[in-house]
């Protein structure tokens, strides 16, 4: 471009030299050369300025590329942060969306700046083609440089704002994490509190249930004690009234004897016998009082005797299965829990004899637990092999592990009396097969003592411990061998052989499994 201008200036100089004289031409030639030189200088300055502008443009392009790279990195970081922020609550999500909007704006501005840079390149090409528009192009480049500077400043501000936002978001994330940890701790504490509350509530329910049971038991025992006290008080009153009636009869006899003596005295009818008459009158009044007192005591004693006779009659009717008499006596207020001198009540007599209709009449008022240290109703039923009574009593709450005075349960008594069906019924209803009495004897000890092989087989089938020792350190097998009870010995030997065979089979199966595993491992190694 500069050479073309120089050629034009040279052609103009030649034309001026050919068209004018030598004197004026030299002057014009000098002026033209000066103008050409000045133009060349200006063109050189413009070219230098253009080169500087191109250098600045390259720097701007590098800056833009660096900014774009930074923006891409920031976008990647923001995407990672966005994935992390998705785990938190709505505040992190809204903040992430705002950050993404700001990044979108920055990207748009970068795209605009890139478009402007493309326009500047096109303008630079136009400057190379048209030298006449160099100033305008330079001005435009200057404006573009200013715009780029402003854009750079804006980008710096945006990056600073993004950094601040990022630091705020990081601080917010840390705060949210702390809040989340606090919330998790609160949730765990609430969970622990809930579990402890449930546990305390369950314990309270259990304690309430236990206290209710204790209260029921105390009420039952109190009722039983009151009945016993009433029975004892009745006996004492009968005894006391009997002695009072006897002493009253003796007093009446003595008074009558005194009156007869007074009537037989000859001084009674003479005027001098006034003292005797007064004494006779006194004896007669005393006799009248004694007879009235004797009558009231006799009536009361008769009533008490009738009550005692009613309880005895109820026990007799219960023992003899006299339902109508039992119903009539219950309506009169007799109690089925009052024991006789042997400790047996009407309810126990009915259970011992298996009279279910009478037992059903007694169930609403009877003491079904009757733990008096002797023999419970359930043990009586098991002793006499009344299976239906056993089921009925257990259904109404009888204690299956209740014991008699020597510590025997119903299962012990059933085994001791060779009642296999009753023993099976008790085991089916949950009786403890390994229960022992006060001397440490299990049910199997009783079977071994009396050579009851079928019940021994039943107990062994239910898993009774054959190694239980009593206070004399004797097992059931030792007792059977001492008594030479061969049938029980054979049952115990068969059970031992079966257990040994089961152990051997288990060992064989284990060995087979080990052999199969070894063969599989060997095949795998060979392959």
Short mmCIF file of C-alpha atoms in Angstrom, two decimals:
data_model
loop_
_atom_site.label_atom_id
_atom_site.label_comp_id
_atom_site.label_asym_id
_atom_site.label_seq_id
_atom_site.Cartn_x
_atom_site.Cartn_y
_atom_site.Cartn_z
CA UNK A 1 0.00 0.00 0.00
CA UNK A 2 2.82 2.39 0.85
CA UNK A 3 4.63 1.46 -2.37
CA UNK A 4 1.56 2.27 -4.45
CA UNK A 5 1.35 5.69 -2.83
CA UNK A 6 5.02 6.19 -3.47
CA UNK A 7 4.56 5.18 -7.14
CA UNK A 8 1.70 7.62 -7.51
CA UNK A 9 3.83 10.36 -6.02
CA UNK A 10 6.71 9.53 -8.41
CA UNK A 11 4.42 9.55 -11.46
CA UNK A 12 3.02 12.90 -10.37
CA UNK A 13 6.56 14.18 -9.98
CA UNK A 14 7.51 13.01 -13.50
CA UNK A 15 4.44 14.65 -14.96
CA UNK A 16 5.28 17.87 -13.23
CA UNK A 17 8.84 17.72 -14.53
CA UNK A 18 7.68 17.15 -18.10
CA UNK A 19 5.00 19.87 -18.05
CA UNK A 20 7.01 22.74 -16.47
CA UNK A 21 10.38 24.31 -16.54
CA UNK A 22 13.41 23.28 -14.66
CA UNK A 23 13.32 26.18 -12.17
CA UNK A 24 9.75 25.86 -11.00
CA UNK A 25 9.85 22.09 -11.33
CA UNK A 26 12.67 21.72 -8.87
CA UNK A 27 10.75 23.59 -6.26
CA UNK A 28 7.61 21.55 -6.85
CA UNK A 29 9.60 18.40 -6.86
CA UNK A 30 11.07 19.30 -3.51
CA UNK A 31 7.63 20.03 -2.11
CA UNK A 32 6.28 16.79 -3.47
CA UNK A 33 9.18 14.86 -2.05
CA UNK A 34 8.60 16.55 1.29
CA UNK A 35 4.92 15.65 1.12
CA UNK A 36 5.77 12.09 0.13
CA UNK A 37 8.25 11.88 2.98
CA UNK A 38 5.70 13.25 5.41
CA UNK A 39 3.12 10.80 4.04
CA UNK A 40 5.56 7.97 4.41
CA UNK A 41 6.24 9.01 7.99
CA UNK A 42 2.56 9.24 8.70
CA UNK A 43 2.03 5.86 7.07
CA UNK A 44 4.87 4.39 9.11
CA UNK A 45 3.34 5.83 12.28
CA UNK A 46 -0.04 4.46 11.29
CA UNK A 47 1.46 1.08 10.47
CA UNK A 48 3.22 1.05 13.85
CA UNK A 49 -0.01 2.06 15.53
CA UNK A 50 -1.76 -0.65 13.54
CA UNK A 51 0.82 -3.22 14.65
CA UNK A 52 0.40 -2.10 18.25
CA UNK A 53 -3.33 -2.39 17.82
CA UNK A 54 -2.89 -5.88 16.37
CA UNK A 55 -0.67 -6.81 19.33
CA UNK A 56 -3.30 -5.44 21.70
CA UNK A 57 -5.93 -7.40 19.79
CA UNK A 58 -3.87 -10.57 20.16
CA UNK A 59 -3.49 -9.87 23.86
CA UNK A 60 -7.21 -9.26 24.07
CA UNK A 61 -7.82 -12.54 22.25
CA UNK A 62 -5.48 -14.34 24.66
CA UNK A 63 -7.17 -12.63 27.57
CA UNK A 64 -10.55 -13.63 26.22
CA UNK A 65 -9.37 -17.22 25.72
CA UNK A 66 -7.99 -17.26 29.24
CA UNK A 67 -11.23 -15.79 30.52
CA UNK A 68 -13.16 -18.38 28.56
CA UNK A 69 -10.97 -21.12 30.04
CA UNK A 70 -11.51 -19.68 33.50
CA UNK A 71 -15.20 -19.45 32.80
CA UNK A 72 -15.25 -23.08 31.70
CA UNK A 73 -13.40 -24.06 34.86
CA UNK A 74 -15.82 -21.99 36.91
CA UNK A 75 -18.68 -23.61 35.07
CA UNK A 76 -17.24 -27.06 35.90
CA UNK A 77 -16.76 -26.03 39.51
CA UNK A 78 -20.23 -24.58 39.60
CA UNK A 79 -21.65 -27.79 38.14
CA UNK A 80 -19.89 -29.78 40.85
CA UNK A 81 -21.11 -27.34 43.45
CA UNK A 82 -24.60 -27.59 42.00
CA UNK A 83 -24.52 -31.39 42.38
CA UNK A 84 -23.52 -30.96 45.99
CA UNK A 85 -26.04 -28.22 46.58
CA UNK A 86 -28.85 -30.46 45.29
CA UNK A 87 -28.54 -32.47 48.51
CA UNK A 88 -29.46 -29.55 50.68
CA UNK A 89 -32.66 -27.65 51.16
CA UNK A 90 -34.44 -25.14 48.97
CA UNK A 91 -32.07 -22.32 49.88
CA UNK A 92 -29.08 -24.04 48.29
CA UNK A 93 -31.14 -24.89 45.22
CA UNK A 94 -32.34 -21.29 44.78
CA UNK A 95 -28.79 -19.98 45.29
CA UNK A 96 -27.50 -22.44 42.69
CA UNK A 97 -30.13 -21.30 40.20
CA UNK A 98 -29.14 -17.66 40.77
CA UNK A 99 -25.49 -18.54 40.22
CA UNK A 100 -26.34 -20.39 37.01
CA UNK A 101 -28.27 -17.33 35.78
CA UNK A 102 -25.28 -15.11 36.52
CA UNK A 103 -22.97 -17.50 34.70
CA UNK A 104 -25.36 -17.53 31.77
CA UNK A 105 -25.22 -13.73 31.68
CA UNK A 106 -21.43 -13.83 31.80
CA UNK A 107 -21.36 -16.35 28.95
CA UNK A 108 -23.71 -14.18 26.93
CA UNK A 109 -21.51 -11.17 27.51
CA UNK A 110 -18.46 -13.20 26.52
CA UNK A 111 -20.23 -14.27 23.35
CA UNK A 112 -21.06 -10.65 22.64
CA UNK A 113 -17.44 -9.68 23.18
CA UNK A 114 -16.37 -12.48 20.85
CA UNK A 115 -18.78 -11.18 18.24
CA UNK A 116 -17.32 -7.73 18.69
CA UNK A 117 -13.84 -9.16 18.27
CA UNK A 118 -14.93 -10.77 15.02
CA UNK A 119 -16.26 -7.44 13.87
CA UNK A 120 -12.93 -5.82 14.78
CA UNK A 121 -11.10 -8.41 12.68
CA UNK A 122 -13.33 -7.61 9.73
CA UNK A 123 -12.64 -3.94 10.28
CA UNK A 124 -8.91 -4.60 10.35
CA UNK A 125 -9.20 -6.31 6.98
CA UNK A 126 -11.09 -3.30 5.67
CA UNK A 127 -8.27 -1.07 6.99
CA UNK A 128 -5.74 -3.10 4.99
CA UNK A 129 -7.88 -2.70 1.86
CA UNK A 130 -8.88 0.95 2.26
CA UNK A 131 -6.16 3.20 3.57
CA UNK A 132 -8.43 6.18 3.41
CA UNK A 133 -10.43 4.82 6.32
CA UNK A 134 -7.41 4.27 8.58
CA UNK A 135 -8.35 7.01 11.02
CA UNK A 136 -11.91 5.82 11.30
CA UNK A 137 -10.66 2.28 11.71
CA UNK A 138 -8.16 3.40 14.36
CA UNK A 139 -10.89 5.28 16.15
CA UNK A 140 -13.09 2.23 15.98
CA UNK A 141 -10.19 0.11 17.23
CA UNK A 142 -9.70 2.58 20.04
CA UNK A 143 -13.38 2.33 20.87
CA UNK A 144 -13.10 -1.41 20.67
CA UNK A 145 -10.08 -1.32 22.97
CA UNK A 146 -12.02 0.84 25.40
CA UNK A 147 -14.95 -1.50 25.13
CA UNK A 148 -12.61 -4.44 25.69
CA UNK A 149 -11.15 -2.66 28.70
CA UNK A 150 -14.63 -2.01 30.01
CA UNK A 151 -15.54 -5.60 29.24
CA UNK A 152 -12.41 -6.77 31.04
CA UNK A 153 -13.35 -4.59 34.00
CA UNK A 154 -16.86 -5.94 33.90
CA UNK A 155 -15.52 -9.46 33.66
CA UNK A 156 -13.23 -8.77 36.61
CA UNK A 157 -16.18 -7.42 38.54
CA UNK A 158 -18.26 -10.41 37.53
CA UNK A 159 -15.47 -12.79 38.52
CA UNK A 160 -15.07 -10.97 41.82
CA UNK A 161 -18.83 -11.15 42.34
CA UNK A 162 -18.75 -14.83 41.39
CA UNK A 163 -15.90 -15.37 43.86
CA UNK A 164 -17.85 -13.58 46.56
CA UNK A 165 -20.95 -15.59 45.71
CA UNK A 166 -18.89 -18.76 45.72
CA UNK A 167 -17.41 -17.92 49.11
CA UNK A 168 -20.90 -17.07 50.37
CA UNK A 169 -22.22 -20.32 48.96
CA UNK A 170 -19.36 -22.23 50.57
CA UNK A 171 -20.05 -20.52 53.88
CA UNK A 172 -23.75 -21.22 53.39
CA UNK A 173 -22.96 -24.85 52.59
CA UNK A 174 -20.85 -25.10 55.75
CA UNK A 175 -23.69 -23.52 57.73
CA UNK A 176 -26.23 -25.85 56.15
CA UNK A 177 -24.01 -28.83 56.89
CA UNK A 178 -23.73 -27.74 60.50
CA UNK A 179 -27.49 -27.21 60.64
CA UNK A 180 -27.97 -30.62 59.04
CA UNK A 181 -25.65 -32.21 61.62
CA UNK A 182 -27.55 -30.43 64.39
CA UNK A 183 -30.83 -31.60 62.87
CA UNK A 184 -29.50 -35.16 62.58
CA UNK A 185 -28.37 -35.04 66.21
CA UNK A 186 -31.80 -33.73 67.19
CA UNK A 187 -33.46 -36.49 65.17
CA UNK A 188 -31.21 -39.10 66.81
CA UNK A 189 -31.91 -37.61 70.23
CA UNK A 190 -35.61 -37.62 69.44
CA UNK A 191 -35.31 -41.21 68.28
CA UNK A 192 -33.44 -42.18 71.44
CA UNK A 193 -36.02 -40.29 73.51
CA UNK A 194 -38.82 -42.04 71.65
CA UNK A 195 -37.18 -45.43 72.15
CA UNK A 196 -36.53 -44.69 75.81
CA UNK A 197 -40.11 -43.43 76.16
CA UNK A 198 -41.41 -46.61 74.55
CA UNK A 199 -39.12 -48.69 76.77
CA UNK A 200 -40.23 -46.77 79.86
CA UNK A 201 -43.84 -47.10 78.75
CA UNK A 202 -43.39 -50.84 78.22
CA UNK A 203 -41.72 -51.16 81.62
CA UNK A 204 -44.51 -49.10 83.15
CA UNK A 205 -47.08 -51.34 81.48
CA UNK A 206 -45.25 -54.42 82.74
CA UNK A 207 -44.99 -52.95 86.22
CA UNK A 208 -48.65 -51.95 86.10
CA UNK A 209 -49.57 -55.44 84.96
CA UNK A 210 -47.35 -56.93 87.68
CA UNK A 211 -48.83 -54.59 90.29
CA UNK A 212 -52.34 -55.48 89.14
CA UNK A 213 -51.45 -59.15 89.38
CA UNK A 214 -49.94 -58.53 92.82
CA UNK A 215 -53.04 -56.60 93.84
CA UNK A 216 -55.25 -59.41 92.55
CA UNK A 217 -53.09 -61.95 94.36
CA UNK A 218 -53.14 -59.85 97.54
CA UNK A 219 -56.91 -59.49 97.24
CA UNK A 220 -57.22 -63.25 96.71
CA UNK A 221 -55.00 -63.99 99.68
CA UNK A 222 -56.83 -61.40 101.78
CA UNK A 223 -60.16 -62.95 100.84
CA UNK A 224 -58.81 -66.38 101.65
CA UNK A 225 -57.38 -65.10 104.94
CA UNK A 226 -60.67 -63.42 105.79
CA UNK A 227 -62.51 -66.65 105.08
CA UNK A 228 -60.05 -68.57 107.22
CA UNK A 229 -60.30 -65.91 109.92
CA UNK A 230 -64.08 -66.07 109.73
CA UNK A 231 -63.90 -69.85 109.99
CA UNK A 232 -61.54 -69.64 112.98
CA UNK A 233 -63.64 -66.93 114.58
CA UNK A 234 -66.71 -69.07 114.02
CA UNK A 235 -65.04 -72.04 115.69
CA UNK A 236 -63.88 -69.86 118.58
CA UNK A 237 -67.36 -68.39 119.00
CA UNK A 238 -68.89 -71.86 118.95
CA UNK A 239 -66.39 -73.06 121.52
CA UNK A 240 -66.87 -69.97 123.67
CA UNK A 241 -70.66 -70.14 123.49
CA UNK A 242 -70.58 -73.85 124.21
CA UNK A 243 -68.55 -73.25 127.36
CA UNK A 244 -70.84 -70.33 128.30
CA UNK A 245 -73.91 -72.49 127.80
CA UNK A 246 -72.40 -75.23 129.92
CA UNK A 247 -71.51 -72.77 132.68
CA UNK A 248 -74.99 -71.22 132.34
CA UNK A 249 -76.64 -74.63 132.74
CA UNK A 250 -74.53 -75.34 135.82
CA UNK A 251 -75.48 -71.91 137.25
CA UNK A 252 -79.15 -72.63 136.55
CA UNK A 253 -78.88 -75.98 138.31
CA UNK A 254 -77.21 -74.36 141.32
CA UNK A 255 -79.88 -71.63 141.47
CA UNK A 256 -82.67 -74.21 141.17
CA UNK A 257 -81.05 -76.21 143.96
CA UNK A 258 -80.91 -73.06 146.13
CA UNK A 259 -84.61 -72.37 145.43
CA UNK A 260 -85.57 -75.94 146.34
CA UNK A 261 -83.63 -75.59 149.58
CA UNK A 262 -85.47 -72.36 150.34
CA UNK A 263 -88.86 -74.00 149.69
CA UNK A 264 -87.95 -76.90 151.93
CA UNK A 265 -87.00 -74.59 154.82
CA UNK A 266 -89.88 -74.54 157.45
CA UNK A 267 -89.05 -70.95 158.45
CA UNK A 268 -90.14 -69.69 155.03
CA UNK A 269 -93.86 -69.37 155.97
CA UNK A 270 -93.54 -68.04 159.51
CA UNK A 271 -93.43 -64.29 160.18
CA UNK A 272 -89.83 -64.52 161.28
CA UNK A 273 -88.78 -65.88 157.83
CA UNK A 274 -88.78 -62.55 156.00
CA UNK A 275 -85.07 -62.78 155.16
CA UNK A 276 -85.63 -66.25 153.70
CA UNK A 277 -88.46 -65.01 151.54
CA UNK A 278 -86.34 -62.13 150.26
CA UNK A 279 -83.52 -64.54 149.49
CA UNK A 280 -85.97 -66.83 147.66
CA UNK A 281 -87.27 -63.97 145.60
CA UNK A 282 -83.70 -62.99 144.71
CA UNK A 283 -82.93 -66.58 143.64
CA UNK A 284 -86.08 -66.66 141.48
CA UNK A 285 -85.14 -63.41 139.70
CA UNK A 286 -81.61 -64.68 139.18
CA UNK A 287 -82.97 -67.94 137.75
CA UNK A 288 -85.21 -66.04 135.37
CA UNK A 289 -82.24 -63.99 134.07
CA UNK A 290 -80.06 -67.08 133.74
CA UNK A 291 -82.74 -68.92 131.76
CA UNK A 292 -83.22 -65.93 129.40
CA UNK A 293 -79.47 -65.65 128.91
CA UNK A 294 -79.21 -69.41 128.35
CA UNK A 295 -81.99 -69.24 125.76
CA UNK A 296 -80.30 -66.43 123.75
CA UNK A 297 -76.92 -68.17 123.90
CA UNK A 298 -78.47 -71.44 122.80
CA UNK A 299 -80.20 -69.78 119.87
CA UNK A 300 -76.99 -68.03 118.78
CA UNK A 301 -75.02 -71.26 119.20
CA UNK A 302 -77.60 -73.04 117.11
CA UNK A 303 -77.21 -70.44 114.37
CA UNK A 304 -73.41 -70.74 114.42
CA UNK A 305 -73.64 -74.50 114.44
CA UNK A 306 -75.98 -74.34 111.47
CA UNK A 307 -73.43 -72.19 109.59
CA UNK A 308 -70.64 -74.64 110.35
CA UNK A 309 -72.90 -77.50 109.43
CA UNK A 310 -73.75 -75.69 106.16
CA UNK A 311 -70.07 -75.45 105.17
CA UNK A 312 -69.58 -79.08 106.13
CA UNK A 313 -72.73 -79.97 104.21
CA UNK A 314 -71.39 -78.06 101.18
CA UNK A 315 -68.13 -80.01 101.33
CA UNK A 316 -70.05 -83.28 101.64
CA UNK A 317 -72.40 -82.41 98.76
CA UNK A 318 -69.46 -81.38 96.60
CA UNK A 319 -67.67 -84.63 97.36
CA UNK A 320 -70.82 -86.66 96.57
CA UNK A 321 -71.70 -84.68 93.39
CA UNK A 322 -75.03 -83.47 94.83
CA UNK A 323 -75.66 -80.51 92.51
CA UNK A 324 -79.03 -79.40 93.91
CA UNK A 325 -77.73 -79.25 97.47
CA UNK A 326 -74.66 -77.32 96.30
CA UNK A 327 -76.84 -74.77 94.48
CA UNK A 328 -79.09 -74.31 97.54
CA UNK A 329 -76.14 -73.86 99.90
CA UNK A 330 -74.43 -71.39 97.57
CA UNK A 331 -77.63 -69.31 97.50
CA UNK A 332 -77.57 -69.31 101.30
CA UNK A 333 -74.09 -67.74 101.19
CA UNK A 334 -71.85 -70.70 101.91
CA UNK A 335 -68.26 -70.42 100.67
CA UNK A 336 -66.58 -73.10 98.58
CA UNK A 337 -63.16 -72.00 99.90
CA UNK A 338 -63.65 -72.81 103.60
CA UNK A 339 -61.44 -75.82 104.44
CA UNK A 340 -62.09 -78.57 106.94
CA UNK A 341 -59.57 -79.84 109.48
CA UNK A 342 -57.68 -81.67 106.70
CA UNK A 343 -57.28 -78.46 104.67
CA UNK A 344 -59.68 -79.51 101.88
CA UNK A 345 -62.39 -77.11 100.73
CA UNK A 346 -65.55 -77.92 98.78
CA UNK A 347 -63.79 -76.78 95.58
CA UNK A 348 -60.86 -79.13 96.21
CA UNK A 349 -63.21 -82.04 96.88
CA UNK A 350 -64.95 -81.38 93.54
CA UNK A 351 -61.61 -81.14 91.68
CA UNK A 352 -60.32 -84.29 93.35
CA UNK A 353 -63.42 -86.23 92.32
CA UNK A 354 -63.65 -84.67 88.85
CA UNK A 355 -67.18 -83.28 89.28
CA UNK A 356 -67.10 -80.74 86.42
CA UNK A 357 -70.71 -79.43 86.80
CA UNK A 358 -70.03 -78.54 90.45
CA UNK A 359 -66.61 -77.10 89.54
CA UNK A 360 -68.31 -74.81 87.02
CA UNK A 361 -70.66 -73.60 89.79
CA UNK A 362 -67.63 -72.76 91.96
CA UNK A 363 -65.46 -71.09 89.26
CA UNK A 364 -66.81 -67.55 89.81
CA UNK A 365 -66.15 -67.53 93.56
CA UNK A 366 -63.46 -70.17 94.08
CA UNK A 367 -59.80 -69.59 94.90
CA UNK A 368 -58.41 -71.31 91.82
CA UNK A 369 -54.77 -70.77 92.84
CA UNK A 370 -55.31 -71.93 96.46
CA UNK A 371 -51.60 -71.85 97.29
CA UNK A 372 -51.92 -72.91 100.91
CA UNK A 373 -48.66 -74.88 100.96
CA UNK A 374 -50.44 -78.23 100.83
CA UNK A 375 -51.99 -79.42 97.60
CA UNK A 376 -53.55 -77.27 94.87
CA UNK A 377 -56.74 -78.14 93.03
CA UNK A 378 -54.73 -78.72 89.84
CA UNK A 379 -52.46 -81.22 91.60
CA UNK A 380 -55.52 -83.04 92.98
CA UNK A 381 -57.00 -83.28 89.48
CA UNK A 382 -53.70 -84.50 88.03
CA UNK A 383 -53.33 -87.04 90.84
CA UNK A 384 -56.70 -88.59 90.00
CA UNK A 385 -56.18 -88.31 86.21
CA UNK A 386 -59.05 -85.90 85.55
CA UNK A 387 -57.75 -84.47 82.27
CA UNK A 388 -60.87 -82.44 81.50
CA UNK A 389 -60.64 -80.77 84.94
CA UNK A 390 -56.94 -80.04 84.32
CA UNK A 391 -57.77 -78.32 81.03
CA UNK A 392 -60.61 -76.34 82.63
CA UNK A 393 -58.51 -75.14 85.57
CA UNK A 394 -55.59 -74.10 83.37
CA UNK A 395 -57.97 -72.28 81.05
CA UNK A 396 -59.33 -70.31 84.04
CA UNK A 397 -55.85 -69.28 85.23
CA UNK A 398 -54.54 -72.04 87.47
CA UNK A 399 -50.76 -72.06 87.99
CA UNK A 400 -49.34 -75.01 86.05
CA UNK A 401 -46.14 -74.80 88.12
CA UNK A 402 -47.92 -74.59 91.49
CA UNK A 403 -46.34 -76.88 94.09
CA UNK A 404 -47.48 -78.87 97.12
CA UNK A 405 -45.83 -79.08 100.55
CA UNK A 406 -42.90 -81.16 99.22
CA UNK A 407 -42.35 -79.05 96.10
CA UNK A 408 -44.07 -81.33 93.58
CA UNK A 409 -45.83 -79.87 90.55
CA UNK A 410 -48.88 -81.35 88.84
CA UNK A 411 -46.54 -83.08 86.37
CA UNK A 412 -44.63 -84.73 89.24
CA UNK A 413 -47.88 -86.01 90.75
CA UNK A 414 -49.21 -87.27 87.40
CA UNK A 415 -45.96 -89.17 86.79
CA UNK A 416 -45.88 -90.48 90.36
CA UNK A 417 -49.41 -91.91 89.90
CA UNK A 418 -48.73 -93.33 86.40
CA UNK A 419 -51.25 -90.98 84.75
CA UNK A 420 -49.72 -90.82 81.27
CA UNK A 421 -52.60 -89.00 79.57
CA UNK A 422 -52.60 -86.31 82.28
CA UNK A 423 -48.82 -85.92 82.00
CA UNK A 424 -49.11 -85.56 78.23
CA UNK A 425 -51.91 -83.00 78.66
CA UNK A 426 -49.79 -80.97 81.09
CA UNK A 427 -46.76 -81.08 78.76
CA UNK A 428 -48.92 -80.00 75.83
CA UNK A 429 -50.18 -77.05 77.89
CA UNK A 430 -46.65 -75.85 78.73
CA UNK A 431 -45.54 -77.62 81.90
CA UNK A 432 -41.81 -77.45 82.66
CA UNK A 433 -40.48 -80.92 81.93
CA UNK A 434 -37.29 -80.28 83.97
CA UNK A 435 -39.02 -79.02 87.14
CA UNK A 436 -37.69 -80.50 90.40
CA UNK A 437 -39.15 -80.85 93.89
CA UNK A 438 -37.54 -79.81 97.18
CA UNK A 439 -35.26 -82.88 97.09
CA UNK A 440 -34.15 -82.20 93.53
CA UNK A 441 -36.18 -85.02 91.95
CA UNK A 442 -37.49 -84.53 88.43
CA UNK A 443 -40.51 -86.31 86.96
CA UNK A 444 -38.12 -88.87 85.46
CA UNK A 445 -36.87 -89.70 88.98
CA UNK A 446 -40.44 -90.63 89.98
CA UNK A 447 -40.83 -92.83 86.88
CA UNK A 448 -37.50 -94.53 87.59
CA UNK A 449 -38.50 -95.06 91.24
CA UNK A 450 -41.74 -96.87 90.33
CA UNK A 451 -40.72 -98.42 86.97
CA UNK A 452 -43.23 -96.42 84.87
CA UNK A 453 -41.65 -96.95 81.44
CA UNK A 454 -44.38 -95.40 79.17
CA UNK A 455 -44.31 -92.07 81.03
CA UNK A 456 -40.50 -92.18 81.06
CA UNK A 457 -40.56 -92.57 77.26
CA UNK A 458 -42.97 -89.61 77.04
CA UNK A 459 -40.67 -87.43 79.15
CA UNK A 460 -37.63 -88.42 77.07
CA UNK A 461 -39.48 -87.60 73.86
CA UNK A 462 -40.25 -84.14 75.33
CA UNK A 463 -36.54 -83.53 75.95
CA UNK A 464 -36.17 -84.00 79.70
CA UNK A 465 -32.62 -83.70 81.01
CA UNK A 466 -31.46 -87.19 81.99
CA UNK A 467 -28.43 -85.82 83.89
CA UNK A 468 -30.42 -84.02 86.61
CA UNK A 469 -29.20 -85.09 90.07
CA UNK A 470 -31.23 -84.91 93.27
CA UNK A 471 -29.89 -83.92 96.69
CA UNK A 472 -28.41 -87.43 97.02
CA UNK A 473 -26.51 -86.88 93.70
CA UNK A 474 -28.58 -89.60 92.02
CA UNK A 475 -29.78 -89.42 88.44
CA UNK A 476 -32.88 -91.23 87.19
CA UNK A 477 -30.76 -93.95 85.58
CA UNK A 478 -28.91 -94.59 88.86
CA UNK A 479 -32.21 -94.90 90.74
CA UNK A 480 -33.57 -97.31 88.13
CA UNK A 481 -30.43 -99.43 88.38
CA UNK A 482 -30.56 -99.44 92.20
CA UNK A 483 -34.22 -100.48 92.14
CA UNK A 484 -33.53 -102.94 89.27
CA UNK A 485 -36.42 -101.48 87.30
CA UNK A 486 -35.51 -103.10 84.01
CA UNK A 487 -38.18 -101.48 81.84
CA UNK A 488 -37.09 -97.94 82.67
CA UNK A 489 -33.44 -98.97 82.27
CA UNK A 490 -34.18 -100.23 78.74
CA UNK A 491 -36.01 -97.01 77.88
CA UNK A 492 -33.07 -94.92 79.10
CA UNK A 493 -30.59 -97.09 77.18
CA UNK A 494 -32.66 -96.81 73.99
CA UNK A 495 -32.75 -93.05 74.37
CA UNK A 496 -28.96 -92.93 74.85
CA UNK A 497 -28.43 -95.15 71.79
CA UNK A 498 -30.70 -92.92 69.72
CA UNK A 499 -28.80 -89.82 70.81
CA UNK A 500 -25.44 -91.45 70.05
CA UNK A 501 -26.73 -92.58 66.65
CA UNK A 502 -27.94 -89.06 65.90
CA UNK A 503 -24.51 -87.68 66.82
CA UNK A 504 -22.81 -90.28 64.60
CA UNK A 505 -25.12 -89.46 61.69
CA UNK A 506 -24.39 -85.79 62.15
CA UNK A 507 -20.65 -86.50 62.15
CA UNK A 508 -21.00 -88.67 59.01
CA UNK A 509 -22.94 -85.95 57.20
CA UNK A 510 -20.31 -83.41 58.23
CA UNK A 511 -17.54 -85.70 56.94
CA UNK A 512 -19.42 -86.18 53.66
CA UNK A 513 -19.76 -82.44 53.27
CA UNK A 514 -16.04 -81.99 53.93
CA UNK A 515 -15.24 -84.72 51.35
CA UNK A 516 -17.46 -83.06 48.75
CA UNK A 517 -15.81 -79.71 49.39
CA UNK A 518 -12.36 -81.33 49.06
CA UNK A 519 -13.33 -83.03 45.77
CA UNK A 520 -14.70 -79.77 44.37
CA UNK A 521 -11.53 -77.93 45.37
CA UNK A 522 -9.37 -80.67 43.79
CA UNK A 523 -11.37 -80.55 40.55
CA UNK A 524 -11.08 -76.78 40.45
CA UNK A 525 -7.30 -77.01 41.01
CA UNK A 526 -6.89 -79.60 38.21
CA UNK A 527 -8.92 -77.49 35.79
#
